[in-house]
Short mmCIF file of C-alpha atoms in Angstrom, two decimals:
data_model
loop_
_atom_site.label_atom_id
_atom_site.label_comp_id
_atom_site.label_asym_id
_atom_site.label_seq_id
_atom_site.Cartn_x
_atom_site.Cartn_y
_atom_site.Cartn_z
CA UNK A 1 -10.44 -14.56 -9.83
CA UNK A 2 -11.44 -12.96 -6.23
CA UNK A 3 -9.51 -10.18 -4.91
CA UNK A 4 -8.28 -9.68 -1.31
CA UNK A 5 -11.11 -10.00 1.24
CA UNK A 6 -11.01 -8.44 4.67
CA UNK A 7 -13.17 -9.30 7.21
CA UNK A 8 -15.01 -7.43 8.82
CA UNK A 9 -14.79 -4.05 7.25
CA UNK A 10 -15.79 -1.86 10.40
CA UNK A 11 -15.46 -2.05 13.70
CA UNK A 12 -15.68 -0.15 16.85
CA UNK A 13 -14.07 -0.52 20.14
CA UNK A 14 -12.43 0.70 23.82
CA UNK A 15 -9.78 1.01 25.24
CA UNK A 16 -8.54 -2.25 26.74
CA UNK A 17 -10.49 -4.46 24.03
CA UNK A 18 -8.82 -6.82 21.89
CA UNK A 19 -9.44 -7.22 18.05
CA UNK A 20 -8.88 -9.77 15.09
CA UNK A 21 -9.07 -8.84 11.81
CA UNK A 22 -8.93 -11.90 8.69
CA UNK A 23 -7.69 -11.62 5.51
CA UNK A 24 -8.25 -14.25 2.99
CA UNK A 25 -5.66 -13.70 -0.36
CA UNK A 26 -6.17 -14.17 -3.83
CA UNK A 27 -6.31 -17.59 -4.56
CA UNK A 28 -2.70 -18.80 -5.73
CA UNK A 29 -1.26 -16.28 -3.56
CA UNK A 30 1.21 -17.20 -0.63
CA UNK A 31 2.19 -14.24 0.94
CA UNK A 32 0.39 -11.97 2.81
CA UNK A 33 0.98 -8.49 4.11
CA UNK A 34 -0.49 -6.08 6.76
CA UNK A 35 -0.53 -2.81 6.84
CA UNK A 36 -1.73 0.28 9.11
CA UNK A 37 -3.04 3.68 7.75
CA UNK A 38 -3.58 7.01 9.43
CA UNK A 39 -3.66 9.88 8.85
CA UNK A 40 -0.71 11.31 10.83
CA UNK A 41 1.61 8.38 9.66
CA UNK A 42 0.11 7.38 6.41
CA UNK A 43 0.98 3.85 5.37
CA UNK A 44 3.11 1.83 7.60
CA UNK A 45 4.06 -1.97 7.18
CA UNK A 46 3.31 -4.14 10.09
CA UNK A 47 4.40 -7.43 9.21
CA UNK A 48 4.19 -10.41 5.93
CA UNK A 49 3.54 -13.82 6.01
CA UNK A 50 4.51 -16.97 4.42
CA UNK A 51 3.71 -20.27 4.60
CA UNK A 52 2.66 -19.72 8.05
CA UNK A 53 5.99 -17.79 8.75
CA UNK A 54 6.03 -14.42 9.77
CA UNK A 55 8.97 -13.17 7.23
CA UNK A 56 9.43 -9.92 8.38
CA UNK A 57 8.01 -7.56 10.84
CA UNK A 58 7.76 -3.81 11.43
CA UNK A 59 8.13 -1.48 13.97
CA UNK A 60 5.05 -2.02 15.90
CA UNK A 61 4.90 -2.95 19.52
CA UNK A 62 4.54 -6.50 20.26
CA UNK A 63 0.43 -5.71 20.98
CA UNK A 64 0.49 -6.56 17.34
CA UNK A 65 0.37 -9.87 16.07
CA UNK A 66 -0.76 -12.39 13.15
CA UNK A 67 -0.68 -15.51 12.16
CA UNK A 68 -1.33 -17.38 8.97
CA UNK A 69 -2.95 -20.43 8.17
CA UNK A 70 -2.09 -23.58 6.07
CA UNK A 71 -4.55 -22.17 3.40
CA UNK A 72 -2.40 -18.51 3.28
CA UNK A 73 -5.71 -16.87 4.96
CA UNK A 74 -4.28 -14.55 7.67
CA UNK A 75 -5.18 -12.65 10.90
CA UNK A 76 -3.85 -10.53 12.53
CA UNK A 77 -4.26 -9.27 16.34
CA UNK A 78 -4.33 -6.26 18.34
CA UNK A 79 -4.24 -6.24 22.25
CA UNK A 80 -4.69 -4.22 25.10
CA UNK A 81 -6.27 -1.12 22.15
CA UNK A 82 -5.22 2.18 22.84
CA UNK A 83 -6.72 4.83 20.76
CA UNK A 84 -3.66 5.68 18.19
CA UNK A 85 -4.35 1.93 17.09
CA UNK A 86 -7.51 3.80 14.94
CA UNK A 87 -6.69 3.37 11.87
CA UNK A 88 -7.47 1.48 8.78
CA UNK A 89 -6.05 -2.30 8.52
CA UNK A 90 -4.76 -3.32 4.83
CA UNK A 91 -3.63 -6.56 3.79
CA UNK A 92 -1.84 -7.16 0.68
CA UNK A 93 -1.37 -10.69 -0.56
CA UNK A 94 1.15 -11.65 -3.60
CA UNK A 95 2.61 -14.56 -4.61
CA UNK A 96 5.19 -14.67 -2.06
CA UNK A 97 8.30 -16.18 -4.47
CA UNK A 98 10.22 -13.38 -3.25
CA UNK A 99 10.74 -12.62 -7.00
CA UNK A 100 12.07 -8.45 -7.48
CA UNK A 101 9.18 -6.17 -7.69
CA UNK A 102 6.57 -8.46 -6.69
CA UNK A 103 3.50 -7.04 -7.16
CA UNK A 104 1.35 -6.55 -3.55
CA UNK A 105 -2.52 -6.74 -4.34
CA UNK A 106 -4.52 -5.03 -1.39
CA UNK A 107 -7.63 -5.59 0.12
CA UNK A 108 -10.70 -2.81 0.95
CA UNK A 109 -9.49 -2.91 4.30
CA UNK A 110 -10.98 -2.89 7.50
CA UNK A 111 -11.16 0.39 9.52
CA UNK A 112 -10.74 -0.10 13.05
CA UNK A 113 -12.08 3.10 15.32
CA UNK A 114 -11.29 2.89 19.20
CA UNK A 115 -13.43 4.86 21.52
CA UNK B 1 17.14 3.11 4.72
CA UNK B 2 14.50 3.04 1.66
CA UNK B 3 12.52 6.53 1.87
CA UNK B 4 9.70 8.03 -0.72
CA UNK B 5 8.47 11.70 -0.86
CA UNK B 6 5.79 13.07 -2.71
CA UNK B 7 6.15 16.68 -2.53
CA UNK B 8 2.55 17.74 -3.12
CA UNK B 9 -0.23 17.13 -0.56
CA UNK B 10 -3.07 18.23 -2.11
CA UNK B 11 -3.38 19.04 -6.13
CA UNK B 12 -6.64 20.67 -7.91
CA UNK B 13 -6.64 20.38 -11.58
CA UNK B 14 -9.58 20.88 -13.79
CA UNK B 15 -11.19 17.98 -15.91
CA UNK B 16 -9.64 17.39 -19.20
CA UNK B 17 -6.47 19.24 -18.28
CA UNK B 18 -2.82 17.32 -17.82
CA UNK B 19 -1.70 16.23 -14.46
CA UNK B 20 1.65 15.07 -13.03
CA UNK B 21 2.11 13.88 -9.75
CA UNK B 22 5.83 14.10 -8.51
CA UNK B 23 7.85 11.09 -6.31
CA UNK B 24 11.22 10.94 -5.49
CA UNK B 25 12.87 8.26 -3.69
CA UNK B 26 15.78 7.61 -1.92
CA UNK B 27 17.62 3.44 -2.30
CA UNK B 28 20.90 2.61 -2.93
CA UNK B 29 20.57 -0.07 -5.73
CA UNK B 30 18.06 -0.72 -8.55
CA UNK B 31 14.35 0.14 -7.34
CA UNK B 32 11.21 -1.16 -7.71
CA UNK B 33 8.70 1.13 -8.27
CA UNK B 34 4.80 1.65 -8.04
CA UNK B 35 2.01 4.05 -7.80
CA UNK B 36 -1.43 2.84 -6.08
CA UNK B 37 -4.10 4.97 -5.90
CA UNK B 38 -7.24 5.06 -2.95
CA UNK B 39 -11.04 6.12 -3.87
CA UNK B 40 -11.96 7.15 -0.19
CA UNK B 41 -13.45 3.59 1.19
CA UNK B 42 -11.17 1.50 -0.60
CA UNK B 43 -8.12 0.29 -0.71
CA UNK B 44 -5.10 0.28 -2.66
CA UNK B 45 -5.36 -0.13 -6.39
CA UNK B 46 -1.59 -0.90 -8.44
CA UNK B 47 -1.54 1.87 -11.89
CA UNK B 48 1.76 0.66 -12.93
CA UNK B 49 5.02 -0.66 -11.44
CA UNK B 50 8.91 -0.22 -12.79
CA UNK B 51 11.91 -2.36 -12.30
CA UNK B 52 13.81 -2.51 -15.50
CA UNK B 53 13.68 -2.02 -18.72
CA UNK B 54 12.03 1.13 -20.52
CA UNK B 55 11.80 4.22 -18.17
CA UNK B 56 8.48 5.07 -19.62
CA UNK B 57 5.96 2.73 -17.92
CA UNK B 58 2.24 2.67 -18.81
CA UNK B 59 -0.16 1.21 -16.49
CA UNK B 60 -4.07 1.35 -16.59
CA UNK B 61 -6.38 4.16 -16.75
CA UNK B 62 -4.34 6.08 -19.33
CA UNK B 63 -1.89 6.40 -16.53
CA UNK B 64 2.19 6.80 -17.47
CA UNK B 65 4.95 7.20 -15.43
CA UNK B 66 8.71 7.80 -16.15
CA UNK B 67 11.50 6.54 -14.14
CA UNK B 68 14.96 9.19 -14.16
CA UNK B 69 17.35 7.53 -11.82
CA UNK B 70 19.42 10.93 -12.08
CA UNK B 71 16.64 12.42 -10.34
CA UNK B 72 15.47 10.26 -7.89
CA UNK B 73 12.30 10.44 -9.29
CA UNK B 74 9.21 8.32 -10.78
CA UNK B 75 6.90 10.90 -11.52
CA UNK B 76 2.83 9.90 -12.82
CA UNK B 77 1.52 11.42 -15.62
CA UNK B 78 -1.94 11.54 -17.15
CA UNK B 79 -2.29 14.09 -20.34
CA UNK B 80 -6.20 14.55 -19.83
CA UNK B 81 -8.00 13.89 -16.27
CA UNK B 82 -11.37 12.75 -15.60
CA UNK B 83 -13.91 13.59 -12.64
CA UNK B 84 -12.75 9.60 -12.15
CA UNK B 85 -9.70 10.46 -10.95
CA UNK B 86 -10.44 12.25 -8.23
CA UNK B 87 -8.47 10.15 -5.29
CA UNK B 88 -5.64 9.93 -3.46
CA UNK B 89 -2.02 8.60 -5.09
CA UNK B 90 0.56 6.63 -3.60
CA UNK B 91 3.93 6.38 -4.90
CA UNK B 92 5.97 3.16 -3.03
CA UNK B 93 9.20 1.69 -3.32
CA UNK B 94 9.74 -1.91 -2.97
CA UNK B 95 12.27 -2.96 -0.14
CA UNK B 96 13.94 -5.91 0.42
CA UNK B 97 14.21 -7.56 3.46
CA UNK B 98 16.66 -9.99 5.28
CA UNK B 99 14.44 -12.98 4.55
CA UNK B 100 14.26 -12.42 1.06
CA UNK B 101 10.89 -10.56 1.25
CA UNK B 102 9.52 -7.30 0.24
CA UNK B 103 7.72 -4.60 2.16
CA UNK B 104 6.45 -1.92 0.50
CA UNK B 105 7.45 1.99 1.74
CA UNK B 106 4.71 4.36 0.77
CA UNK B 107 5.08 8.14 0.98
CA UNK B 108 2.41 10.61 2.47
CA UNK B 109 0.39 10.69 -0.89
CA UNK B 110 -1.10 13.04 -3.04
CA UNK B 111 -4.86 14.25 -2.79
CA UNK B 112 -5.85 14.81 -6.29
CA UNK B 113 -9.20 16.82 -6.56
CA UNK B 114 -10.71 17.62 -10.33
CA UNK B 115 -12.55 20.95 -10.65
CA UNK B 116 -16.14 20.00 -13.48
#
């Protein structure tokens, strides 16, 4: 079975830009996670999807935003980049039947870099 | 609020020697538990994951970790490290959420190097 994929895996850009990154999830899976990591702040959750239903969000400004599709792939959004958005972009996908200690499976990531 | 801390930053051991990584974590009820670990590029691989059952939990890569709620802790134990293993370790708690979801709360994670 496929892992994660995360499209694409690098990318560079200024100040002012715009960015979408895509996730597609292991097949099966319904949920889908982002998350940002830097160095400073290490891993931080950004928000989870399911069934095209953002579930839960976290404490990012609202320049950051996702969606999900009716087959679970997901993208998410950045507007207006600043250069503290550098980071790299996980996604996570699971199952999504909110069982206890659902496991999150995680993508390569995408590392974004913003000049 | 759910918190984890992993107390070491950086840890050199040399191959074939033991290794223990510490975690503690702070949540009021019953956690859920997991270690990931990153090869620099990548992303998150799971080791092993606790929520019930035996406090001794072995995951893959000869990895173990034991779960002592009277400590707070869920520390990750290997008895003999390869150049492999060199990477960096994330211990995470699993939090609910209002909509019946779970986010994952990471601490700062451990660089482990191995000295040949």
């Amino acid at each position: 079975k496929a892992g994660v994929t995360q499209t694409p895996r690098y990318l560079i850009k200024t100040r002012g830009q715009q960015v979408t990154l895509s996730c597609s999830p292991i097949s099966g899976h319904r949920s889908v996670s982002w998350y940002q990591q830097t160095p400073g702040q290490g891993l931080q959750f950004l928000f989870e999807y399911f069934s095209e239903t953002q579930r839960n969000k976290g404490n990012f400004p609202g320049r950051f935003s996702g969606r999900q599709f009716s087959n679970s792939r997901s993208e998410m959004n950045v507007s207006t980049l600043e250069l503290g958005d550098s980071a790299l972009y996980l996604c996570a996908s699971s199952l999504g039947q909110g069982a206890w200690g659902e496991t999150q499976y995680f993508g390569p990531g995408t590392r974004l870099l913003v000049l | 609020a759910q918190s984890v801390t992993q107390p070491d930053i950086h840890i050199t051991v040399s191959e074939g020697a033991s290794l223990e990584l510490r975690c503690n974590y702070s949540y009021g009820a019953t956690p859920y538990l997991f270690w990931y670990v990153q090869s620099p590029g990548q992303g998150l691989q799971l080791l092993l994951k606790y929520f019930s059952g035996d406090t001794l939990v072995q995951g893959i890569k000869g990895f173990e970790a034991e779960f002592k709620r009277s400590q707070s802790s869920f520390n990750l134990r290997k008895p003999s490290v390869h150049w492999s293993d060199a990477a960096e370790y994330f211990c995470a708690v699993g939090a609910p959420t209002l909509q019946g979801a779970q986010k994952l709360v990471f601490g700062q994670g451990t660089r482990l190097t191995i000295n040949p």
